[in-house]
Amino acid sequence: MSTEAPATPEIGVGDYQYGFHYGTEDYVFRGRKGIDRDIVKQISQIKKEPKWMLDFRLEALDIFFQKPMPKWGGALSELDFQDIFYYVRASDKQETSWESLPDDIRKTYDRLGIPEAEKKYLAGVKAQYESEVVYGSLQEDLANKGVIFTDTDSALREHPELFREYFGTVIPSADNKFAALNSAVWSGGSFIYVPKGVQIEFPLQAYFRINSENMGQFERTLIIVDEGASIHYVEGCTAPTYSSESLHSAVVEIIVKRNARCRYTTIQNWSNNVYNLVTKRAMAYGDSLMEWVDGNLGSKLTMKYPAIYLMEPGARGETLSIAFANHGQHQDAGAKMVHCAPHTSSRIISKSISKGGGRASYRGLVKVENNAHHCKSNVVCDALILDSASRSDTYPYIEVDQDNVAIEHEASVSKIAEEQLLYLMSRGMTETEASAMIVTGFIEPLVKELPMEYAVEMNRLIELQMEGSVG
Amino acid sequence: MRLSKKVRDGMSSLLKIIDLHVSVEDKPILHGVSLEIRQGEIHALMGPNGSGKSTLAYTLVGHPKYEITSGSIEVDGTPLNELDPCERARKGLFLAFQYPVTIPGVKVSDFLRHAVTNVRNPERKDGESLMPMREFRKELKQKMEELGMDTEFARRYLNEGFSGGEKKRMEILQLAMLQPKFAILDETDSGLDSDAVRVVSEGVRKLSGPQMGVLIITHHERLLEYNVPQFTHVMLAGKIVETGDAALAHELHNHGYAQIRERHPVEAAEEQSRQNRPETVGVATAVAK
Ligand SMILES: Nc1ncnc2c1ncn2[C@@H]1O[C@H](COP(=O)(O)OP(=O)(O)OP(=O)(O)O)[C@@H](O)[C@H]1O
Ligand SMILES: [Mg+2]
């Protein structure tokens, strides 16, 4: 993301210079709406996948049909699985015209000062983000170290053995209805393998990857961090991401081997029509560290509970999550920590803000299996409610089969204090600006963990949300 | 409202408090306070605990809890009663709080950059650009050094974990950065060790001048030694009962409020009944009338 000065607001005038065309009628494959065995077969066939992947998809499809809708979380009754496209080839993606974007989204891009090319990409006007220059040298550097960083479809073709060894091992299709759906129709996502002992010093960002479908509807990401290696992977972006497709259901699987470290940072800000139902899980082995940093803004409903399975002694897991629920939005987010081995530790820090009738729920599980003695877990969740129309709930679940553990849980719900507002306003800040500042301060402990440019954008976005100019 | 040409051309501004009656949660606290402060003047406001000094200060900056039931506040003839605290700040009012609040997660420098930008461009709308970073940093660094503050404070969260004295210095730093037309210092000298009292007192002396009217609320003498008031007002039970010069402040320090109470038996009785009264609004109202 860029923090450059805002681009000119005259967007749209020179669109054709980027080679856009509106109303793509001559696409090769766009499938049809709805889901059944034929669609799944077609997807696999177009991708020229090996038979085992087709079988995997079809089996997952059966599971998807069998599993009932979750009864907890958010309201899913309006979701019509037969009214959705499950596969659109990247090259044939329907290109949205800039003018047809909702006003608020265009305004936000301008206010965030996002460069032209990136705006188009975020808005779905362009299917891919062009960053060959950065990408070229980066790719070479990584390749020299033996790192594999590609899209998941390519990984299946180019690294079949490695792929098959790990794919679907962290999140089996039967895990939940949406994991099953993703397993049946997945497309795109990132595949990363970091060899033993290799430390990647800079955060690796999803949009450095070209020729692939970023932010697809049913992304599938697989990351393997081998022994003693380390990586910080960043995906998503703070700017609102416009999608005409209403269902997004990604699966992210991560394996962190002994002494390895992995931090996975996501910021998502979908447009208000999107159901964002994500399954994320990591397995952390001996003395490793897995961290999820997860920010959720936008969407109609987000259900996302990044999980860490602490598999061997010394494994540590940490989840930091921020949720901002504005008008018409429900963020049902949280974390899951499963202590499968003794001497493992976990920490969950969750901060949520609800405004304008939005609803933010924290849903978390800390589970300690019976052999997992001397475990430590610390959960802190703080909610800030900005007006009486908004709502915040906390659903903390703790399942412990062990006496010898230390589990702490703290939760707080607060409003903006009148005295704080007065103090800031008496220094010349408008009420909106003062509230935004207090909210920004509230999430600062998590925002400071984000890469710099994300942090800057996150704060600007909060300001915009507080102004009420963004849906 | 624009200032008249005369005022812009160098005539000093005037803060006028006219027969101000103020209630908190329907409980009357101020019973008709009148005061005029001109830019460049120093006024001391003294009075026993609970007499209403902070109430006056909060009312001036527009605390929503403090309701003006009658009377008015004006700057150069423009009434401020209906303005919110932000608008008043942009008109040049500043309060150094007796109890500054903590704003967790908000860095001193970010907070001050917003504040300075707004106060210097009263017409600024939310989201418009802030004062250029380099210029701001330079100025902040200079002001912090002048006040003998570790520049590290700029990176800390506003008042979080600050000692009592550090909070008071932070108020003075804000005063230095915002350069208001009228500054109200509510016990900025309490809770400080004697070195800090000197630093703060010298700081105020440097900052005040022909461009600033100052209302110093205090129970001590040091601040007033460095900033000799032209006027000293004494508040008792929500009224200003006496006004004198620096000698009056000196007298109060030496002898306390006993003589004041003797000279103003009605207010002294009111003060007494305030302290003893059960928390019923009815009684208070009856006394006030
Ligand atoms: N927010 C409030 N809620 C209830 N009562 C209040 C409030 N603010 C002030 N009061 C009451 O008004 C009276 C005057 O209080 P104020 O704080 O103005 O006194 P003060 O002169 O500043 O005293 P001190 O010297 O102790 O600072 C007191 O009786 C106090 O209890
Ligand atoms: Mg007081």
PDB file of N, CA and C in Angstrom, chain B residues 120-200:
ATOM      1  N   ARG B 120      -4.670  26.678  14.916  1.00  0.00           N
ATOM      2  CA  ARG B 120      -4.098  27.699  14.030  1.00  0.00           C
ATOM      3  C   ARG B 120      -4.906  27.927  12.754  1.00  0.00           C
ATOM      4  N   ASN B 121      -5.698  26.918  12.367  1.00  0.00           N
ATOM      5  CA  ASN B 121      -6.599  27.106  11.212  1.00  0.00           C
ATOM      6  C   ASN B 121      -8.015  26.818  11.671  1.00  0.00           C
ATOM      7  N   PRO B 122      -8.637  27.810  12.310  1.00  0.00           N
ATOM      8  CA  PRO B 122      -9.956  27.548  12.910  1.00  0.00           C
ATOM      9  C   PRO B 122     -10.989  27.033  11.904  1.00  0.00           C
ATOM     10  N   GLU B 123     -10.758  27.287  10.607  1.00  0.00           N
ATOM     11  CA  GLU B 123     -11.743  26.867   9.598  1.00  0.00           C
ATOM     12  C   GLU B 123     -11.508  25.438   9.122  1.00  0.00           C
ATOM     13  N   ARG B 124     -10.480  24.787   9.635  1.00  0.00           N
ATOM     14  CA  ARG B 124     -10.129  23.458   9.142  1.00  0.00           C
ATOM     15  C   ARG B 124     -11.286  22.467   9.322  1.00  0.00           C
ATOM     16  N   LYS B 125     -11.498  21.643   8.274  1.00  0.00           N
ATOM     17  CA  LYS B 125     -12.503  20.577   8.343  1.00  0.00           C
ATOM     18  C   LYS B 125     -11.791  19.257   8.620  1.00  0.00           C
ATOM     19  N   ASP B 126     -12.536  18.311   9.193  1.00  0.00           N
ATOM     20  CA  ASP B 126     -11.965  16.985   9.459  1.00  0.00           C
ATOM     21  C   ASP B 126     -11.360  16.413   8.197  1.00  0.00           C
ATOM     22  N   GLY B 127     -10.218  15.806   8.330  1.00  0.00           N
ATOM     23  CA  GLY B 127      -9.612  15.127   7.193  1.00  0.00           C
ATOM     24  C   GLY B 127      -8.700  16.014   6.368  1.00  0.00           C
ATOM     25  N   GLU B 128      -8.807  17.332   6.524  1.00  0.00           N
ATOM     26  CA  GLU B 128      -7.894  18.202   5.794  1.00  0.00           C
ATOM     27  C   GLU B 128      -6.494  18.059   6.367  1.00  0.00           C
ATOM     28  N   SER B 129      -5.511  18.461   5.547  1.00  0.00           N
ATOM     29  CA  SER B 129      -4.146  18.094   5.904  1.00  0.00           C
ATOM     30  C   SER B 129      -3.683  18.759   7.195  1.00  0.00           C
ATOM     31  N   LEU B 130      -2.713  18.106   7.820  1.00  0.00           N
ATOM     32  CA  LEU B 130      -2.177  18.585   9.087  1.00  0.00           C
ATOM     33  C   LEU B 130      -0.953  19.438   8.824  1.00  0.00           C
ATOM     34  N   MET B 131      -0.517  20.146   9.854  1.00  0.00           N
ATOM     35  CA  MET B 131       0.708  20.923   9.786  1.00  0.00           C
ATOM     36  C   MET B 131       1.857  20.015   9.320  1.00  0.00           C
ATOM     37  N   PRO B 132       2.713  20.507   8.413  1.00  0.00           N
ATOM     38  CA  PRO B 132       3.790  19.650   7.905  1.00  0.00           C
ATOM     39  C   PRO B 132       4.625  19.060   9.044  1.00  0.00           C
ATOM     40  N   MET B 133       4.914  17.771   8.899  1.00  0.00           N
ATOM     41  CA  MET B 133       5.560  17.013   9.963  1.00  0.00           C
ATOM     42  C   MET B 133       6.876  17.630  10.437  1.00  0.00           C
ATOM     43  N   ARG B 134       7.727  18.012   9.496  1.00  0.00           N
ATOM     44  CA  ARG B 134       9.062  18.498   9.886  1.00  0.00           C
ATOM     45  C   ARG B 134       8.982  19.786  10.691  1.00  0.00           C
ATOM     46  N   GLU B 135       8.157  20.662  10.177  1.00  0.00           N
ATOM     47  CA  GLU B 135       7.958  21.956  10.845  1.00  0.00           C
ATOM     48  C   GLU B 135       7.421  21.733  12.259  1.00  0.00           C
ATOM     49  N   PHE B 136       6.440  20.830  12.339  1.00  0.00           N
ATOM     50  CA  PHE B 136       5.824  20.545  13.630  1.00  0.00           C
ATOM     51  C   PHE B 136       6.848  19.967  14.607  1.00  0.00           C
ATOM     52  N   ARG B 137       7.585  18.974  14.141  1.00  0.00           N
ATOM     53  CA  ARG B 137       8.572  18.310  15.009  1.00  0.00           C
ATOM     54  C   ARG B 137       9.585  19.297  15.552  1.00  0.00           C
ATOM     55  N   LYS B 138      10.023  20.185  14.666  1.00  0.00           N
ATOM     56  CA  LYS B 138      11.042  21.148  15.039  1.00  0.00           C
ATOM     57  C   LYS B 138      10.516  22.045  16.159  1.00  0.00           C
ATOM     58  N   GLU B 139       9.295  22.509  15.941  1.00  0.00           N
ATOM     59  CA  GLU B 139       8.699  23.398  16.935  1.00  0.00           C
ATOM     60  C   GLU B 139       8.471  22.680  18.264  1.00  0.00           C
ATOM     61  N   LEU B 140       7.992  21.441  18.160  1.00  0.00           N
ATOM     62  CA  LEU B 140       7.715  20.675  19.375  1.00  0.00           C
ATOM     63  C   LEU B 140       9.007  20.444  20.164  1.00  0.00           C
ATOM     64  N   LYS B 141      10.038  20.076  19.452  1.00  0.00           N
ATOM     65  CA  LYS B 141      11.321  19.792  20.093  1.00  0.00           C
ATOM     66  C   LYS B 141      11.826  21.036  20.831  1.00  0.00           C
ATOM     67  N   GLN B 142      11.714  22.151  20.151  1.00  0.00           N
ATOM     68  CA  GLN B 142      12.184  23.409  20.734  1.00  0.00           C
ATOM     69  C   GLN B 142      11.410  23.740  22.016  1.00  0.00           C
ATOM     70  N   LYS B 143      10.082  23.612  21.942  1.00  0.00           N
ATOM     71  CA  LYS B 143       9.255  23.933  23.107  1.00  0.00           C
ATOM     72  C   LYS B 143       9.530  22.989  24.266  1.00  0.00           C
ATOM     73  N   MET B 144       9.759  21.714  23.934  1.00  0.00           N
ATOM     74  CA  MET B 144      10.024  20.748  24.999  1.00  0.00           C
ATOM     75  C   MET B 144      11.339  21.074  25.685  1.00  0.00           C
ATOM     76  N   GLU B 145      12.314  21.444  24.886  1.00  0.00           N
ATOM     77  CA  GLU B 145      13.607  21.788  25.473  1.00  0.00           C
ATOM     78  C   GLU B 145      13.505  23.016  26.363  1.00  0.00           C
ATOM     79  N   GLU B 146      12.742  24.009  25.892  1.00  0.00           N
ATOM     80  CA  GLU B 146      12.554  25.206  26.699  1.00  0.00           C
ATOM     81  C   GLU B 146      11.930  24.906  28.051  1.00  0.00           C
ATOM     82  N   LEU B 147      11.046  23.895  28.060  1.00  0.00           N
ATOM     83  CA  LEU B 147      10.377  23.552  29.313  1.00  0.00           C
ATOM     84  C   LEU B 147      11.134  22.473  30.081  1.00  0.00           C
ATOM     85  N   GLY B 148      12.329  22.151  29.593  1.00  0.00           N
ATOM     86  CA  GLY B 148      13.139  21.139  30.268  1.00  0.00           C
ATOM     87  C   GLY B 148      12.507  19.764  30.261  1.00  0.00           C
ATOM     88  N   MET B 149      11.755  19.441  29.181  1.00  0.00           N
ATOM     89  CA  MET B 149      11.115  18.123  29.103  1.00  0.00           C
ATOM     90  C   MET B 149      11.930  17.210  28.213  1.00  0.00           C
ATOM     91  N   ASP B 150      12.016  15.961  28.604  1.00  0.00           N
ATOM     92  CA  ASP B 150      12.660  14.945  27.794  1.00  0.00           C
ATOM     93  C   ASP B 150      11.829  14.774  26.511  1.00  0.00           C
ATOM     94  N   THR B 151      12.474  14.888  25.355  1.00  0.00           N
ATOM     95  CA  THR B 151      11.715  14.803  24.099  1.00  0.00           C
ATOM     96  C   THR B 151      11.106  13.419  23.893  1.00  0.00           C
ATOM     97  N   GLU B 152      11.562  12.477  24.667  1.00  0.00           N
ATOM     98  CA  GLU B 152      10.989  11.119  24.645  1.00  0.00           C
ATOM     99  C   GLU B 152       9.470  11.144  24.912  1.00  0.00           C
ATOM    100  N   PHE B 153       9.034  12.136  25.686  1.00  0.00           N
ATOM    101  CA  PHE B 153       7.610  12.230  26.019  1.00  0.00           C
ATOM    102  C   PHE B 153       6.725  12.362  24.781  1.00  0.00           C
ATOM    103  N   ALA B 154       7.272  12.925  23.720  1.00  0.00           N
ATOM    104  CA  ALA B 154       6.481  13.112  22.499  1.00  0.00           C
ATOM    105  C   ALA B 154       6.012  11.779  21.934  1.00  0.00           C
ATOM    106  N   ARG B 155       6.775  10.735  22.211  1.00  0.00           N
ATOM    107  CA  ARG B 155       6.434   9.422  21.665  1.00  0.00           C
ATOM    108  C   ARG B 155       5.565   8.615  22.610  1.00  0.00           C
ATOM    109  N   ARG B 156       5.370   9.119  23.820  1.00  0.00           N
ATOM    110  CA  ARG B 156       4.551   8.346  24.766  1.00  0.00           C
ATOM    111  C   ARG B 156       3.067   8.599  24.542  1.00  0.00           C
ATOM    112  N   TYR B 157       2.267   7.689  25.108  1.00  0.00           N
ATOM    113  CA  TYR B 157       0.824   7.872  25.000  1.00  0.00           C
ATOM    114  C   TYR B 157       0.384   8.955  25.982  1.00  0.00           C
ATOM    115  N   LEU B 158      -0.572   9.746  25.545  1.00  0.00           N
ATOM    116  CA  LEU B 158      -0.959  10.955  26.265  1.00  0.00           C
ATOM    117  C   LEU B 158      -1.340  10.690  27.726  1.00  0.00           C
ATOM    118  N   ASN B 159      -0.488  11.156  28.619  1.00  0.00           N
ATOM    119  CA  ASN B 159      -0.671  11.061  30.071  1.00  0.00           C
ATOM    120  C   ASN B 159      -0.673   9.644  30.626  1.00  0.00           C
ATOM    121  N   GLU B 160      -0.445   8.643  29.768  1.00  0.00           N
ATOM    122  CA  GLU B 160      -0.483   7.277  30.267  1.00  0.00           C
ATOM    123  C   GLU B 160       0.772   6.979  31.088  1.00  0.00           C
ATOM    124  N   GLY B 161       0.554   6.644  32.334  1.00  0.00           N
ATOM    125  CA  GLY B 161       1.681   6.365  33.227  1.00  0.00           C
ATOM    126  C   GLY B 161       2.489   7.609  33.609  1.00  0.00           C
ATOM    127  N   PHE B 162       1.996   8.784  33.297  1.00  0.00           N
ATOM    128  CA  PHE B 162       2.698  10.010  33.686  1.00  0.00           C
ATOM    129  C   PHE B 162       2.525  10.233  35.185  1.00  0.00           C
ATOM    130  N   SER B 163       3.554  10.755  35.826  1.00  0.00           N
ATOM    131  CA  SER B 163       3.407  11.139  37.224  1.00  0.00           C
ATOM    132  C   SER B 163       2.559  12.408  37.265  1.00  0.00           C
ATOM    133  N   GLY B 164       2.078  12.760  38.459  1.00  0.00           N
ATOM    134  CA  GLY B 164       1.258  13.956  38.602  1.00  0.00           C
ATOM    135  C   GLY B 164       1.948  15.186  38.028  1.00  0.00           C
ATOM    136  N   GLY B 165       3.226  15.339  38.372  1.00  0.00           N
ATOM    137  CA  GLY B 165       3.986  16.493  37.906  1.00  0.00           C
ATOM    138  C   GLY B 165       4.181  16.469  36.390  1.00  0.00           C
ATOM    139  N   GLU B 166       4.408  15.279  35.839  1.00  0.00           N
ATOM    140  CA  GLU B 166       4.597  15.167  34.386  1.00  0.00           C
ATOM    141  C   GLU B 166       3.333  15.567  33.635  1.00  0.00           C
ATOM    142  N   LYS B 167       2.200  15.203  34.221  1.00  0.00           N
ATOM    143  CA  LYS B 167       0.934  15.594  33.581  1.00  0.00           C
ATOM    144  C   LYS B 167       0.795  17.114  33.535  1.00  0.00           C
ATOM    145  N   LYS B 168       1.171  17.764  34.635  1.00  0.00           N
ATOM    146  CA  LYS B 168       1.043  19.218  34.697  1.00  0.00           C
ATOM    147  C   LYS B 168       1.976  19.883  33.675  1.00  0.00           C
ATOM    148  N   ARG B 169       3.167  19.318  33.538  1.00  0.00           N
ATOM    149  CA  ARG B 169       4.096  19.872  32.551  1.00  0.00           C
ATOM    150  C   ARG B 169       3.573  19.693  31.139  1.00  0.00           C
ATOM    151  N   MET B 170       2.900  18.546  30.939  1.00  0.00           N
ATOM    152  CA  MET B 170       2.315  18.300  29.619  1.00  0.00           C
ATOM    153  C   MET B 170       1.257  19.362  29.314  1.00  0.00           C
ATOM    154  N   GLU B 171       0.519  19.791  30.322  1.00  0.00           N
ATOM    155  CA  GLU B 171      -0.460  20.857  30.121  1.00  0.00           C
ATOM    156  C   GLU B 171       0.235  22.146  29.687  1.00  0.00           C
ATOM    157  N   ILE B 172       1.367  22.431  30.331  1.00  0.00           N
ATOM    158  CA  ILE B 172       2.093  23.661  29.987  1.00  0.00           C
ATOM    159  C   ILE B 172       2.699  23.559  28.584  1.00  0.00           C
ATOM    160  N   LEU B 173       3.137  22.360  28.222  1.00  0.00           N
ATOM    161  CA  LEU B 173       3.640  22.170  26.856  1.00  0.00           C
ATOM    162  C   LEU B 173       2.536  22.483  25.839  1.00  0.00           C
ATOM    163  N   GLN B 174       1.331  22.016  26.157  1.00  0.00           N
ATOM    164  CA  GLN B 174       0.205  22.291  25.260  1.00  0.00           C
ATOM    165  C   GLN B 174      -0.081  23.789  25.184  1.00  0.00           C
ATOM    166  N   LEU B 175       0.014  24.422  26.329  1.00  0.00           N
ATOM    167  CA  LEU B 175      -0.171  25.874  26.357  1.00  0.00           C
ATOM    168  C   LEU B 175       0.858  26.544  25.440  1.00  0.00           C
ATOM    169  N   ALA B 176       2.096  26.063  25.536  1.00  0.00           N
ATOM    170  CA  ALA B 176       3.170  26.650  24.733  1.00  0.00           C
ATOM    171  C   ALA B 176       2.930  26.432  23.241  1.00  0.00           C
ATOM    172  N   MET B 177       2.424  25.257  22.892  1.00  0.00           N
ATOM    173  CA  MET B 177       2.214  24.962  21.477  1.00  0.00           C
ATOM    174  C   MET B 177       0.980  25.679  20.923  1.00  0.00           C
ATOM    175  N   LEU B 178      -0.046  25.836  21.737  1.00  0.00           N
ATOM    176  CA  LEU B 178      -1.311  26.365  21.220  1.00  0.00           C
ATOM    177  C   LEU B 178      -1.405  27.886  21.313  1.00  0.00           C
ATOM    178  N   GLN B 179      -0.599  28.489  22.168  1.00  0.00           N
ATOM    179  CA  GLN B 179      -0.580  29.947  22.321  1.00  0.00           C
ATOM    180  C   GLN B 179      -1.964  30.584  22.253  1.00  0.00           C
ATOM    181  N   PRO B 180      -2.784  30.247  23.242  1.00  0.00           N
ATOM    182  CA  PRO B 180      -4.162  30.756  23.220  1.00  0.00           C
ATOM    183  C   PRO B 180      -4.216  32.247  23.568  1.00  0.00           C
ATOM    184  N   LYS B 181      -5.364  32.840  23.276  1.00  0.00           N
ATOM    185  CA  LYS B 181      -5.585  34.234  23.683  1.00  0.00           C
ATOM    186  C   LYS B 181      -5.875  34.300  25.169  1.00  0.00           C
ATOM    187  N   PHE B 182      -6.602  33.276  25.654  1.00  0.00           N
ATOM    188  CA  PHE B 182      -6.949  33.244  27.074  1.00  0.00           C
ATOM    189  C   PHE B 182      -6.643  31.877  27.648  1.00  0.00           C
ATOM    190  N   ALA B 183      -5.812  31.860  28.674  1.00  0.00           N
ATOM    191  CA  ALA B 183      -5.433  30.590  29.288  1.00  0.00           C
ATOM    192  C   ALA B 183      -5.939  30.558  30.719  1.00  0.00           C
ATOM    193  N   ILE B 184      -6.569  29.445  31.070  1.00  0.00           N
ATOM    194  CA  ILE B 184      -7.009  29.252  32.444  1.00  0.00           C
ATOM    195  C   ILE B 184      -6.146  28.129  33.000  1.00  0.00           C
ATOM    196  N   LEU B 185      -5.439  28.407  34.064  1.00  0.00           N
ATOM    197  CA  LEU B 185      -4.567  27.388  34.641  1.00  0.00           C
ATOM    198  C   LEU B 185      -5.180  26.925  35.946  1.00  0.00           C
ATOM    199  N   ASP B 186      -5.748  25.719  35.951  1.00  0.00           N
ATOM    200  CA  ASP B 186      -6.441  25.240  37.139  1.00  0.00           C
ATOM    201  C   ASP B 186      -5.486  24.408  37.995  1.00  0.00           C
ATOM    202  N   GLU B 187      -4.933  25.035  39.014  1.00  0.00           N
ATOM    203  CA  GLU B 187      -3.999  24.390  39.942  1.00  0.00           C
ATOM    204  C   GLU B 187      -2.866  23.667  39.221  1.00  0.00           C
ATOM    205  N   THR B 188      -2.323  24.337  38.218  1.00  0.00           N
ATOM    206  CA  THR B 188      -1.215  23.762  37.469  1.00  0.00           C
ATOM    207  C   THR B 188       0.023  23.636  38.352  1.00  0.00           C
ATOM    208  N   ASP B 189       0.016  24.337  39.484  1.00  0.00           N
ATOM    209  CA  ASP B 189       1.182  24.302  40.373  1.00  0.00           C
ATOM    210  C   ASP B 189       1.037  23.297  41.505  1.00  0.00           C
ATOM    211  N   SER B 190      -0.093  22.580  41.575  1.00  0.00           N
ATOM    212  CA  SER B 190      -0.174  21.632  42.694  1.00  0.00           C
ATOM    213  C   SER B 190       0.330  20.255  42.264  1.00  0.00           C
ATOM    214  N   GLY B 191       0.813  19.539  43.224  1.00  0.00           N
ATOM    215  CA  GLY B 191       1.362  18.214  42.950  1.00  0.00           C
ATOM    216  C   GLY B 191       2.749  18.247  42.349  1.00  0.00           C
ATOM    217  N   LEU B 192       3.391  19.397  42.361  1.00  0.00           N
ATOM    218  CA  LEU B 192       4.727  19.500  41.774  1.00  0.00           C
ATOM    219  C   LEU B 192       5.776  19.630  42.878  1.00  0.00           C
ATOM    220  N   ASP B 193       6.961  19.064  42.630  1.00  0.00           N
ATOM    221  CA  ASP B 193       8.034  19.320  43.587  1.00  0.00           C
ATOM    222  C   ASP B 193       8.541  20.739  43.350  1.00  0.00           C
ATOM    223  N   SER B 194       9.386  21.254  44.254  1.00  0.00           N
ATOM    224  CA  SER B 194       9.668  22.697  44.194  1.00  0.00           C
ATOM    225  C   SER B 194      10.433  23.071  42.914  1.00  0.00           C
ATOM    226  N   ASP B 195      11.278  22.162  42.404  1.00  0.00           N
ATOM    227  CA  ASP B 195      11.953  22.450  41.134  1.00  0.00           C
ATOM    228  C   ASP B 195      10.940  22.569  40.000  1.00  0.00           C
ATOM    229  N   ALA B 196       9.980  21.650  40.018  1.00  0.00           N
ATOM    230  CA  ALA B 196       8.985  21.646  38.945  1.00  0.00           C
ATOM    231  C   ALA B 196       8.110  22.893  39.017  1.00  0.00           C
ATOM    232  N   VAL B 197       7.788  23.332  40.238  1.00  0.00           N
ATOM    233  CA  VAL B 197       6.994  24.558  40.382  1.00  0.00           C
ATOM    234  C   VAL B 197       7.739  25.719  39.730  1.00  0.00           C
ATOM    235  N   ARG B 198       9.063  25.747  39.935  1.00  0.00           N
ATOM    236  CA  ARG B 198       9.848  26.833  39.351  1.00  0.00           C
ATOM    237  C   ARG B 198       9.823  26.748  37.811  1.00  0.00           C
ATOM    238  N   VAL B 199      10.032  25.519  37.304  1.00  0.00           N
ATOM    239  CA  VAL B 199      10.030  25.353  35.845  1.00  0.00           C
ATOM    240  C   VAL B 199       8.696  25.787  35.240  1.00  0.00           C
ATOM    241  N   VAL B 200       7.609  25.319  35.859  1.00  0.00           N
ATOM    242  CA  VAL B 200       6.281  25.655  35.352  1.00  0.00           C
ATOM    243  C   VAL B 200       6.034  27.164  35.467  1.00  0.00           C
TER     244      VAL B 200
END
